[in-house]
């Protein structure tokens, strides 16, 4: 089956569009705020560099060499070709689960674009009340915007890789970067910028614990779009001559850079007006709108730019969450793209309705179990269990199942012998233990107190091995 190919720039924008999303601008600042800033940011950066970058190359490689939907790619690349690894491809389903709440949150953002031009809240109390009202009472409003998000996302995926996904990213990504750059320039000139800088980059180690470290690893996967075949599916449409290492580096760099810029900017605004950094998920929906109100006229403009940018970031990610299942249904069952997109789309749309109901007063109790409501369960299960599991499967598949010569051939021009040996080592011996430790912890099988020592020991051992390989000229 012939798949349309991205241009090189088109792929970079689409992959960065997938990576840069609500995770960067909404989630990263609030989890950094909750976990005390600096030390957390450092652990996150280290994870992105060591684990994220390694897995990104592996995931791209599977798509690039497989040239099929996720299930087909695993099937094709398993050496005995018996399809034993086919199950791994079903990780694409995680995307639909993520979309059930992702689409609801994009809906909140649409609502806040409207609030910006109608009436920003004038005090924290009022902001809390109106966000609370939206989530717990206003089912109709949420349903309306969730439906709008579903229609936009699905109709772009219907148009396919070239005239849907690539085109959207060609337009929205440069606009997003311009918006953020403009807002960032404004923030740099405010007094509180240095305080925000200190909050983000000066580590206070007393504030970090094992739980924060696990959160950092989970978030590294989420923000880079790893572990559920988004990147894999896009990579099946890569142009033939592409340097996977360089491309990964650019995507990881853009994603990380934008998260840091968004964090610095948000904290500057918040500190400038004396708001709290540790407000949780409500940070951009409660504290920020009040700050924008206090800024006066320029605040309205900034607010509009911010929520429009956030919507762009969310939508370009959302299409990448839907595409893997759509491609799978097309390849396997020969459905037309439009049918496949609406089939997969209605899944997340309908479950998404239950997700939004789970936050309401009326239906919340019925949709809660084991101390969490449905919304929080799916968020937790996907980000903390399914994505690391997907990443682990990909690392094991490329690291131990695919023949080394085949992988080396795929990365021939992208890496020197030495670079390749280091990456391969990280893929085999650093990524899997780290992910297994994180997952065991998530499932409650090891205590938080043990994580830190286990990480340190695991990294020391693998570090020593890696160093040994490196200086021995990496013949492996
Ligand atoms: N990375 C996006 C964000 O930061 C979300 C996302 C898109 C994603 N595709 C993904 C997360 C695949 C995990 C896996 O908001």
Coordinates of C-alpha atoms in Angstrom, one line a residue, residues 5 17 57 73 120 122 154 159 171 197 213 225 239-240 257 268 273 300 319 321 332 362 379-380 396:
X5 CA 5.3 11.0 2.2
X17 CA 3.5 19.5 16.5
X57 CA 15.3 7.3 17.7
X73 CA 5.5 -2.6 11.3
X120 CA -11.9 37.7 32.5
X122 CA -11.4 39.8 38.4
X154 CA -11.4 14.2 13.0
X159 CA -7.7 14.6 4.9
X171 CA 0.3 26.7 9.3
X197 CA 14.4 31.9 36.3
X213 CA 11.2 11.5 39.9
X225 CA 4.7 11.7 22.3
X239 CA 11.1 10.7 3.0
X240 CA 13.7 8.1 2.2
X257 CA 12.7 24.5 24.5
X268 CA 7.0 35.4 35.4
X273 CA 1.3 39.5 40.4
X300 CA -6.5 40.8 27.3
X319 CA -4.4 14.6 15.4
X321 CA -3.1 10.7 18.9
X332 CA -6.0 -4.0 8.2
X362 CA -24.3 15.2 39.3
X379 CA -4.9 10.1 32.9
X380 CA -3.0 8.0 35.4
X396 CA 13.2 -4.2 23.9

